[in-house]
Tab-separated table of C-alpha atoms and ligand atoms in Angstrom:
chain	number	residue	atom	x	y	z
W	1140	UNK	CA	0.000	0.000	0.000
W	1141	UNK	CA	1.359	3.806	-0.483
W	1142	UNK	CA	1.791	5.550	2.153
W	1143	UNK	CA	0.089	8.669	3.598
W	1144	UNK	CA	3.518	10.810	2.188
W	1145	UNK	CA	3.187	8.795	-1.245
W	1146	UNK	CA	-0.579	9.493	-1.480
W	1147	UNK	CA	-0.140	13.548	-0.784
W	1148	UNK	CA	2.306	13.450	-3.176
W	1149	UNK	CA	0.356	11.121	-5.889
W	1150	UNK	CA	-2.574	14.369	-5.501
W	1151	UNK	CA	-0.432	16.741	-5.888
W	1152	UNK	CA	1.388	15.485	-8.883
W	1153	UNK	CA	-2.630	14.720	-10.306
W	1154	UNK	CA	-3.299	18.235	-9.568
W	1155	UNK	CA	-0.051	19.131	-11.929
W	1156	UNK	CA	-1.252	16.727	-14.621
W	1157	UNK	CA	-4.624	18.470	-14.711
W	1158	UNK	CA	-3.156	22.061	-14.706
W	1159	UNK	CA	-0.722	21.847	-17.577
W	1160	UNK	CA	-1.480	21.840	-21.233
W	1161	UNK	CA	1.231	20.487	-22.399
W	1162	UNK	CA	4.236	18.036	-21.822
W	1163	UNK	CA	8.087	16.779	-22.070
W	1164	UNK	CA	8.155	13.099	-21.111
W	1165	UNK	CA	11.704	11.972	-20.367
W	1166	UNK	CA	12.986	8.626	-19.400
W	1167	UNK	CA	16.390	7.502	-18.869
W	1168	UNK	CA	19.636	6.179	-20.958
W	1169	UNK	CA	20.204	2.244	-21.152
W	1170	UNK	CA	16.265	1.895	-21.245
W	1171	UNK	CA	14.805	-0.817	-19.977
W	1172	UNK	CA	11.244	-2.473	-20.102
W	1173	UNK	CA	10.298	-0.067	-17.229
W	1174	UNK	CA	11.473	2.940	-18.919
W	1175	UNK	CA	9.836	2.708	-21.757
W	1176	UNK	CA	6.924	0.944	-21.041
W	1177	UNK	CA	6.187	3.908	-18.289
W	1178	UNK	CA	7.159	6.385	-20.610
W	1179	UNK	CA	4.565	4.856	-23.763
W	1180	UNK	CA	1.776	4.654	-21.143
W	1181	UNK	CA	1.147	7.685	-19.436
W	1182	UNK	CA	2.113	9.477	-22.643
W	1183	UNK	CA	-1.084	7.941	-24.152
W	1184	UNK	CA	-2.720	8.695	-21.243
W	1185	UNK	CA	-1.885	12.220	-21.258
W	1186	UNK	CA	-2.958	12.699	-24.821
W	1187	UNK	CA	-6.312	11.001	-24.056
W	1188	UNK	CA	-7.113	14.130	-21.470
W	1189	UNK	CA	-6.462	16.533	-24.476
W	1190	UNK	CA	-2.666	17.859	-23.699
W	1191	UNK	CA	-0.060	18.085	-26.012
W	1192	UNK	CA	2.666	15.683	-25.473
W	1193	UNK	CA	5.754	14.421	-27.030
W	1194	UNK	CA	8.472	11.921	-25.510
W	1195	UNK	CA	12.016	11.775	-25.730
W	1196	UNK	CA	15.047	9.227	-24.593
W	1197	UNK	CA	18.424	10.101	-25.203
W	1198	UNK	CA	18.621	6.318	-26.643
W	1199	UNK	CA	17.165	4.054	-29.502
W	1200	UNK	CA	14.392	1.818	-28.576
W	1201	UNK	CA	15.939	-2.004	-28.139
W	1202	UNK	CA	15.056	-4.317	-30.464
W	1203	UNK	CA	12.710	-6.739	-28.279
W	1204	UNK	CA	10.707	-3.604	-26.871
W	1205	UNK	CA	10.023	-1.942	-30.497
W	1206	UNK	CA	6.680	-3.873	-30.501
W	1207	UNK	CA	5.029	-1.572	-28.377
W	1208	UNK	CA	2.828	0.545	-29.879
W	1209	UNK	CA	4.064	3.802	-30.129
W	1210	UNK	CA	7.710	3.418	-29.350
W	1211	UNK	CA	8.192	4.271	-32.859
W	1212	UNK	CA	7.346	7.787	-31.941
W	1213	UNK	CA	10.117	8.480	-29.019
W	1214	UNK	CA	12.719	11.275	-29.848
W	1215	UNK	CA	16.121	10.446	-29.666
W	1216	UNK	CA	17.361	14.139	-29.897
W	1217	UNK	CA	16.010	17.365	-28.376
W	1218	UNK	CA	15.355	18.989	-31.888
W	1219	UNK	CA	11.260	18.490	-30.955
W	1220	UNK	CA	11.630	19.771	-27.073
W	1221	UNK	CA	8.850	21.902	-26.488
W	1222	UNK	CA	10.275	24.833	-24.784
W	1223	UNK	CA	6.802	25.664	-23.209
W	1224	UNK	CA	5.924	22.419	-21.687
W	1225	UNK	CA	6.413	20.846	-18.276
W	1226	UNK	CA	8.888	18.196	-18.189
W	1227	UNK	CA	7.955	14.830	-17.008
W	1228	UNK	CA	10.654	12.964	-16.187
W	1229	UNK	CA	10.335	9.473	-15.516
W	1230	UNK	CA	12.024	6.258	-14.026
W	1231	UNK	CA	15.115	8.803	-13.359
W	1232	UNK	CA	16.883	8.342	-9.924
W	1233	UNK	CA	18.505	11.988	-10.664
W	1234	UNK	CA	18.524	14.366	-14.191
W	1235	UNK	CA	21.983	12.748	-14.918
W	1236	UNK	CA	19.985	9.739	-16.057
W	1237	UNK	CA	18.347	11.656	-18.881
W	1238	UNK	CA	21.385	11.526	-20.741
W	1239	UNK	CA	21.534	14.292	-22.898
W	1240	UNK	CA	17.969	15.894	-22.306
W	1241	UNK	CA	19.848	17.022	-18.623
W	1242	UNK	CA	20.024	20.680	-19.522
W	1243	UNK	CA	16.726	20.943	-21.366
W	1244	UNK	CA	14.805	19.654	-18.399
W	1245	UNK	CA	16.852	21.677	-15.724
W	1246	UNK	CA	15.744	24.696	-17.805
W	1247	UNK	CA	12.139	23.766	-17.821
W	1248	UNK	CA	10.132	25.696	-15.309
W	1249	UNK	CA	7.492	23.020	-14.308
W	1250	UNK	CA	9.730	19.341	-13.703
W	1251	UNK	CA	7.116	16.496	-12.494
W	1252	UNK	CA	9.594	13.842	-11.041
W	1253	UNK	CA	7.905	10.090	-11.181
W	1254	UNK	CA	9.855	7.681	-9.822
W	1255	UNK	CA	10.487	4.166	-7.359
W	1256	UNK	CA	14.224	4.652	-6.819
W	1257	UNK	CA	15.541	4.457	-2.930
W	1258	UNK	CA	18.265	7.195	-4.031
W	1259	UNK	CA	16.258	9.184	-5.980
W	1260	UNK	CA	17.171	13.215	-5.214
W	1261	UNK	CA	13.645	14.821	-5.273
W	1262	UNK	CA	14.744	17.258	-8.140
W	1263	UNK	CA	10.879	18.172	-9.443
W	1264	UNK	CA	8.703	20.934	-8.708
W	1265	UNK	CA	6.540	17.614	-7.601
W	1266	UNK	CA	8.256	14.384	-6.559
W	1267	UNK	CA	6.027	11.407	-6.815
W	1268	UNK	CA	8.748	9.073	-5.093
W	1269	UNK	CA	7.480	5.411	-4.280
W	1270	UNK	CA	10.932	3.208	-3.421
W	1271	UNK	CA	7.874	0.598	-2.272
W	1272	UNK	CA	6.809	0.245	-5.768
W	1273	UNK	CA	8.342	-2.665	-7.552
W	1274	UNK	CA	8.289	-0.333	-11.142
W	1275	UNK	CA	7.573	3.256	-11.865
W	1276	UNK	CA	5.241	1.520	-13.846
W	1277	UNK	CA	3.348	0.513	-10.863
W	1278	UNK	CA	3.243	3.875	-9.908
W	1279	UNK	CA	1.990	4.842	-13.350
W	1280	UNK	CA	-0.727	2.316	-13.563
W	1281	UNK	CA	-2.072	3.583	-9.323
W	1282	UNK	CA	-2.077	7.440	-10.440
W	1283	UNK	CA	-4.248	6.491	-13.983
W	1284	UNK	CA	-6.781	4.716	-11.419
W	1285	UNK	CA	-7.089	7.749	-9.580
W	1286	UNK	CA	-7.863	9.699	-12.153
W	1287	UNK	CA	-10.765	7.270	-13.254
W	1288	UNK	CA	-9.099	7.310	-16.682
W	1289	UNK	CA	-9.291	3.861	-18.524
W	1290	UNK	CA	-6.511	1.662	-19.906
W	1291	UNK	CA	-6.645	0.978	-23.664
W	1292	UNK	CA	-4.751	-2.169	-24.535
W	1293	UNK	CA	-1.411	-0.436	-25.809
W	1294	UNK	CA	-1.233	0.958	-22.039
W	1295	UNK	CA	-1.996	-2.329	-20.459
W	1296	UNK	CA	0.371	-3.444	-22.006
W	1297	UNK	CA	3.179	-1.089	-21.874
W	1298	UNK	CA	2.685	-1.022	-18.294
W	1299	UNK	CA	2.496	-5.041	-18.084
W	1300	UNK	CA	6.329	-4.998	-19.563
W	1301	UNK	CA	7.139	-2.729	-17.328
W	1302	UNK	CA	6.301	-4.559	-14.338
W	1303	UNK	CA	7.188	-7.631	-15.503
W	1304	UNK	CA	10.940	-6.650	-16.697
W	1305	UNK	CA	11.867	-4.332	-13.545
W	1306	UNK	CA	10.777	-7.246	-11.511
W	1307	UNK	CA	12.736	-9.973	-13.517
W	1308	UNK	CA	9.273	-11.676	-14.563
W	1309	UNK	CA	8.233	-11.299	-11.057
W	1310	UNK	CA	11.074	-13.490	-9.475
W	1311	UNK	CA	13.074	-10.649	-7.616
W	1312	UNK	CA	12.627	-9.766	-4.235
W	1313	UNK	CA	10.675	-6.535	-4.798
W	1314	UNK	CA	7.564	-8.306	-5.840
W	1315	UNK	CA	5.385	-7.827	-3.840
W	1316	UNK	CA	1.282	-8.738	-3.689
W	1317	UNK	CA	0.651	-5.450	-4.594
W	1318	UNK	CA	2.495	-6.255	-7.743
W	1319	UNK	CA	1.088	-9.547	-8.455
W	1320	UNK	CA	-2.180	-7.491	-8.025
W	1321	UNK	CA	-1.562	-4.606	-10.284
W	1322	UNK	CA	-0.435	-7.343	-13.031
W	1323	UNK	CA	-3.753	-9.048	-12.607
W	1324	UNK	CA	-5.497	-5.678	-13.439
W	1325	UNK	CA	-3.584	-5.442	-16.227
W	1326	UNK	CA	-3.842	-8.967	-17.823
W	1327	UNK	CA	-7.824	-8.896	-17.217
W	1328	UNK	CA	-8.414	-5.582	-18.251
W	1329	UNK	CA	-7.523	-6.594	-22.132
W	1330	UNK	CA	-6.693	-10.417	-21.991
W	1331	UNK	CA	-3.108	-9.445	-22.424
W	1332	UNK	CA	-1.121	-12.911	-23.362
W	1333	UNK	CA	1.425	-13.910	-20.456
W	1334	UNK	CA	3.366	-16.347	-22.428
W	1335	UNK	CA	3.556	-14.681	-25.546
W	1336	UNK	CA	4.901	-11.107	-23.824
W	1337	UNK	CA	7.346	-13.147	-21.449
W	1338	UNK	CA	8.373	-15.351	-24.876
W	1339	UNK	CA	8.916	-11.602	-26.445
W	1340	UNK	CA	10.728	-10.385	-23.591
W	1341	UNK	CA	12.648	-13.051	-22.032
W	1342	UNK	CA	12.849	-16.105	-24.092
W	1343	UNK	CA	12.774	-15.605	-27.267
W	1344	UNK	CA	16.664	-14.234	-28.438
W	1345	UNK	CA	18.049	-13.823	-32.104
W	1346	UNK	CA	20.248	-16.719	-33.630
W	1347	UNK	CA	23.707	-14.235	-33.629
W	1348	UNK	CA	22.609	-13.789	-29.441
W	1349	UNK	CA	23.375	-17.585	-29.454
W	1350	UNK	CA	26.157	-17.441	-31.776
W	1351	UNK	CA	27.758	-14.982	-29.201
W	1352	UNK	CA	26.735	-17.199	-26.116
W	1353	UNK	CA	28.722	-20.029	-27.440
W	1354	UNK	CA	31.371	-17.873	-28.554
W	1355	UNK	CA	31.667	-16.114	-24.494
W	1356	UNK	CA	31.060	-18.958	-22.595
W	1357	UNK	CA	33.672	-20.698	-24.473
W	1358	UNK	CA	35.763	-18.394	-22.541
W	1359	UNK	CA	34.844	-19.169	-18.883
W	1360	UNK	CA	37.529	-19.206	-16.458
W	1361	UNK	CA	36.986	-20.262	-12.756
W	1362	UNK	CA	39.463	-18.779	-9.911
W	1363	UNK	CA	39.557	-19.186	-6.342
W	1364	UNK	CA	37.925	-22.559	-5.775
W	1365	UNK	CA	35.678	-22.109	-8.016
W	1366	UNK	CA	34.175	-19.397	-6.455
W	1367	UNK	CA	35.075	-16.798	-9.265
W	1368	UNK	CA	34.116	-16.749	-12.466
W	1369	UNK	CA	35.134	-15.304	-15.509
W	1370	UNK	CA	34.262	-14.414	-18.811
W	1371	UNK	CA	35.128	-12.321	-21.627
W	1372	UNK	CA	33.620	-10.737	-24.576
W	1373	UNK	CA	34.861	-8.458	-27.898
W	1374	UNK	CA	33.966	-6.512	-30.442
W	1375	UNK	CA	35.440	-9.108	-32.520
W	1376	UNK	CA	32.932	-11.579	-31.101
W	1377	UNK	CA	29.975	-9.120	-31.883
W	1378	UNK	CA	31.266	-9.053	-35.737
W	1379	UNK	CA	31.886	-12.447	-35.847
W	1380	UNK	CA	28.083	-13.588	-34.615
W	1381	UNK	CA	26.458	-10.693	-36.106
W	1382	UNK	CA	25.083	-9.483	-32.639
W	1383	UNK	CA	24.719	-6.220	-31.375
W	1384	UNK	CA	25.583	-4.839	-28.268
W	1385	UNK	CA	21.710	-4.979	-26.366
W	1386	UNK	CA	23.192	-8.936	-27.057
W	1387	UNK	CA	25.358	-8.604	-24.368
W	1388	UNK	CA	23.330	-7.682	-21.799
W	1389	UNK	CA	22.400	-10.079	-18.694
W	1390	UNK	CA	25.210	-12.467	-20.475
W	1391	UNK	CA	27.119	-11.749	-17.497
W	1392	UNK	CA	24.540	-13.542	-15.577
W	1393	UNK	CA	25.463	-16.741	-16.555
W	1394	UNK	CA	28.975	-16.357	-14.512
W	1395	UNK	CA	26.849	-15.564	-11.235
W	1396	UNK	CA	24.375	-17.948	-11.005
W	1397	UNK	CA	27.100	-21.204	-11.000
W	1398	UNK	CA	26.508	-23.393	-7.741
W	1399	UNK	CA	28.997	-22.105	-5.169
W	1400	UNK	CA	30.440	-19.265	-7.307
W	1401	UNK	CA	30.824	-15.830	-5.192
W	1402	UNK	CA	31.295	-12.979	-7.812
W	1403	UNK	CA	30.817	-13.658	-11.534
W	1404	UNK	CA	33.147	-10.918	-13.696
W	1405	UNK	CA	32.710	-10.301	-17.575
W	1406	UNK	CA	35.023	-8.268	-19.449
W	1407	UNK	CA	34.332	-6.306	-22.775
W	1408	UNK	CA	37.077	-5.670	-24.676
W	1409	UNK	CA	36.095	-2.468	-26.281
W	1410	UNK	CA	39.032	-1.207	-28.427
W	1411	UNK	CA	37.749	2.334	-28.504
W	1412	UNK	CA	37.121	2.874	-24.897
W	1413	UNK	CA	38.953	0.346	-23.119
W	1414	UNK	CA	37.685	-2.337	-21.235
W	1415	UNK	CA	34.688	-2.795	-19.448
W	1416	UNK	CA	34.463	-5.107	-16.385
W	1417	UNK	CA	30.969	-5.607	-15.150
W	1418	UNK	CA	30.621	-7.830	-11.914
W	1419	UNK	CA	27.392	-9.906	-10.242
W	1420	UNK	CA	27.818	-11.467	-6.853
W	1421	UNK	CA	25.361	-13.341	-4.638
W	1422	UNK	CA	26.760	-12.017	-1.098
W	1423	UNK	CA	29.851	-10.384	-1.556
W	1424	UNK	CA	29.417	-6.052	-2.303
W	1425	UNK	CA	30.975	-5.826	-5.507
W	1426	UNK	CA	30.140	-2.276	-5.329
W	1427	UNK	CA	32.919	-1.449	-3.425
W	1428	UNK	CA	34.871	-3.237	-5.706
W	1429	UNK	CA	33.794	-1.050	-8.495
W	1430	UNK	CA	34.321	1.810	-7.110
W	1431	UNK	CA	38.161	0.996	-6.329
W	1432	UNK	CA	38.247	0.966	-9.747
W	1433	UNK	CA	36.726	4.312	-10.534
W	1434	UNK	CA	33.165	2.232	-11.096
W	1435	UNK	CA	30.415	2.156	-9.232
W	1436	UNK	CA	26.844	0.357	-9.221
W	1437	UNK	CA	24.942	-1.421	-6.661
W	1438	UNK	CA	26.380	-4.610	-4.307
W	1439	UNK	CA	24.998	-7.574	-6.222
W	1440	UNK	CA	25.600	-5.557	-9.529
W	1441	UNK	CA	27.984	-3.315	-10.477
W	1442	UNK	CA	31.090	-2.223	-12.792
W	1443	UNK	CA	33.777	0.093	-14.260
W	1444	UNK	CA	36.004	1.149	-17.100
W	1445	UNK	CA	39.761	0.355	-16.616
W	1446	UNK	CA	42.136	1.486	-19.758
W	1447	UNK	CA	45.827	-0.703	-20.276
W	1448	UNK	CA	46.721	-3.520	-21.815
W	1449	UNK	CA	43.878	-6.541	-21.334
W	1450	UNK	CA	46.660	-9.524	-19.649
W	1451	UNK	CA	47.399	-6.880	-16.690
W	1452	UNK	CA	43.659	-5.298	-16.439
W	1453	UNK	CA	42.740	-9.106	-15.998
W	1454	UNK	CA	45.070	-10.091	-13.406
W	1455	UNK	CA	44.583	-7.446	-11.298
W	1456	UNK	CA	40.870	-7.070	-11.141
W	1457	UNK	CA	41.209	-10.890	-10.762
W	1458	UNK	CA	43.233	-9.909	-7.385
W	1459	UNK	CA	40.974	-7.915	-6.320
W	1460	UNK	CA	37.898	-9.829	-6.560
W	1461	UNK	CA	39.723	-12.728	-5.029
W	1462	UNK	CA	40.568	-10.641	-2.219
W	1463	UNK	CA	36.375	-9.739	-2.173
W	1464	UNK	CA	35.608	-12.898	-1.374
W	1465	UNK	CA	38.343	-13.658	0.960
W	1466	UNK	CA	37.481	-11.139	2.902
W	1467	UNK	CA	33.750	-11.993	2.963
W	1468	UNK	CA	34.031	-15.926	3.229
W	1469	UNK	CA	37.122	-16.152	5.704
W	1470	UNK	CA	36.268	-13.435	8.379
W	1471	UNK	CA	38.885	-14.445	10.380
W	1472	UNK	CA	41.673	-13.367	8.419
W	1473	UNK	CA	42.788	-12.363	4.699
W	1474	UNK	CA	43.794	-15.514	3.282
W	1475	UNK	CA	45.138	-15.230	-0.486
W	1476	UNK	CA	42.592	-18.386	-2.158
W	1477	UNK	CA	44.277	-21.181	-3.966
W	1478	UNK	CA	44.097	-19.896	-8.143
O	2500	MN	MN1	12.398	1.113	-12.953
């Protein structure tokens, strides 16, 4: 359930929807399910009460959430910023996240800040701030209820993939029964298809994501007694399977969820700007990890950008992870684990 600060603060962002005649909607970089499917389905909803609305993300659309109807119509560039409107700015823990819409929201005079992150800075002229809410999308879906205003099927939908992708297909820990119950709502109010969206969403990959699986996982490397793995990706792999870089994302996964494996590490061999190292963990805060390396992220998931030859990168962010888990498993003392 909200609470009595998030329902004050669901009213008064209403009262902003009502009052304004127009609208910026603007979601983050490295969009995700939640992102856009927030971003698709208030915008409809907003153009259904009559205001003027356009939506921007300072990113292309991923391939496996272009079926959504209307993503085709999200700005990738600021050339169609409406100078007059109010900015809406959603799914965005801070206006960094906007990528390069930063300066055109910080500008706007009217900033309506929807959003479900813990660290989220309050930086609207309203902050609808929920950290309860599994998705902004859940957020989304509770203020269109309030204002009595009925889902087509495009925004059931849009707000179903959200929910469903922030919350891993509702395995992770923030589902909650209020989520479970806001994705009933959703599936009954237009007999959305379950297995067909989660096919679209998670199953369902391209051959050259395969191709680059093999490829990758050909590469895994386990440290420590086996409680470190490694694995490592390139450009060259991309080329070589035809895959794009959206294919690369969550492969790291597949490190972290061995049995008995502590931190999982990928590394991306980017010639242009170095290498990245992403890291996973099941216990162990690989943030601070990260950060020792001029990363950052959050303790289960998090990573940096190291430049320097690969062989040396690799053995010392090897160290260093080692030493992670040392120091989590062996709290008795820092004990250098067989390699
Ligand atoms: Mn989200």
């Amino acid at each position: 359930m909200m609470t009595q600060k998030v329902q004050k603060a669901q009213k008064a962002m209403i009262a902003l929807l009502q009052q304004q005649s127009s609208f910026n909607l603007v979601s983050h970089v490295q969009p995700d399910g939640d992102s856009i499917g927030s971003l698709l389905a208030l915008g409809e909803a907003l153009e259904k009460m009559g205001k003027t609305v356009r939506l921007f993300m300072a990113a292309t659309v991923p391939r496996k959430y272009a079926f959504l109807k209307g993503s085709e119509k999200i700005f990738a560039s600021g050339e169609k910023w409406n100078e007059a409107a109010a900015a809406v700015v959603l799914d965005c823990s801070d206006l960094e996240r906007t990528g390069d819409f930063k300066d055109a929201v910080a500008r706007t005079r009217v900033i309506l800040n929807i959003d479900h992150h813990v660290t989220n800075c309050y930086f609207g002229t309203a902050n609808l701030v929920d950290p309860e809410a599994a998705a902004t999308g859940e957020i989304i879906f509770r203020l269109l209820e309030a204002m009595h205003l009925p889902l087509s099927a495009s925004m059931a939908e849009a707000l179903y993939v959200a929910l469903s992708t922030d919350t891993g297909s509702f395995k992770f820990e923030n589902t909650t029964a209020a989520t479970h119950r806001t994705a009933a709502a959703l599936l009954a109010a237009h007999d959305l298809n379950p297995g067909i969206l989660s096919d679209q969403l998670f199953n369902l990959r391209p051959l050259p994501f395969y191709l680059l699986l093999k490829k990758v996982l050909g590469t895994l490397e386990l440290y420590g007694g086996q409680k470190l793995a490694v694995i490592t990706a390139s450009r060259e792999m991309l080329e070589q399977s035809g895959a794009a870089m959206e294919d690369l994302d969550g492969m790291i996964n597949y490190t972290r969820n061995i049995e008995g494996v502590e931190i999982g590490i990928m590394f991306f061999l980017d010639s242009a700007a170095g290498i990245k190292v992403g890291f996973r963990s099941k216990s162990v805060d690989v943030s601070a990890l990260a950060r020792e390396l001029g990363g950052g992220g959050h303790a289960r998931a998090a990573g940096c950008r190291i430049k320097g030859p690969y062989d040396r990168v690799r053995d010392m962010v090897i160290r260093k992870a080692l030493l992670a888990i040392s120091d989590e498993t062996a709290p008795g003392g820092k004990q250098m684990p067989e390699r």
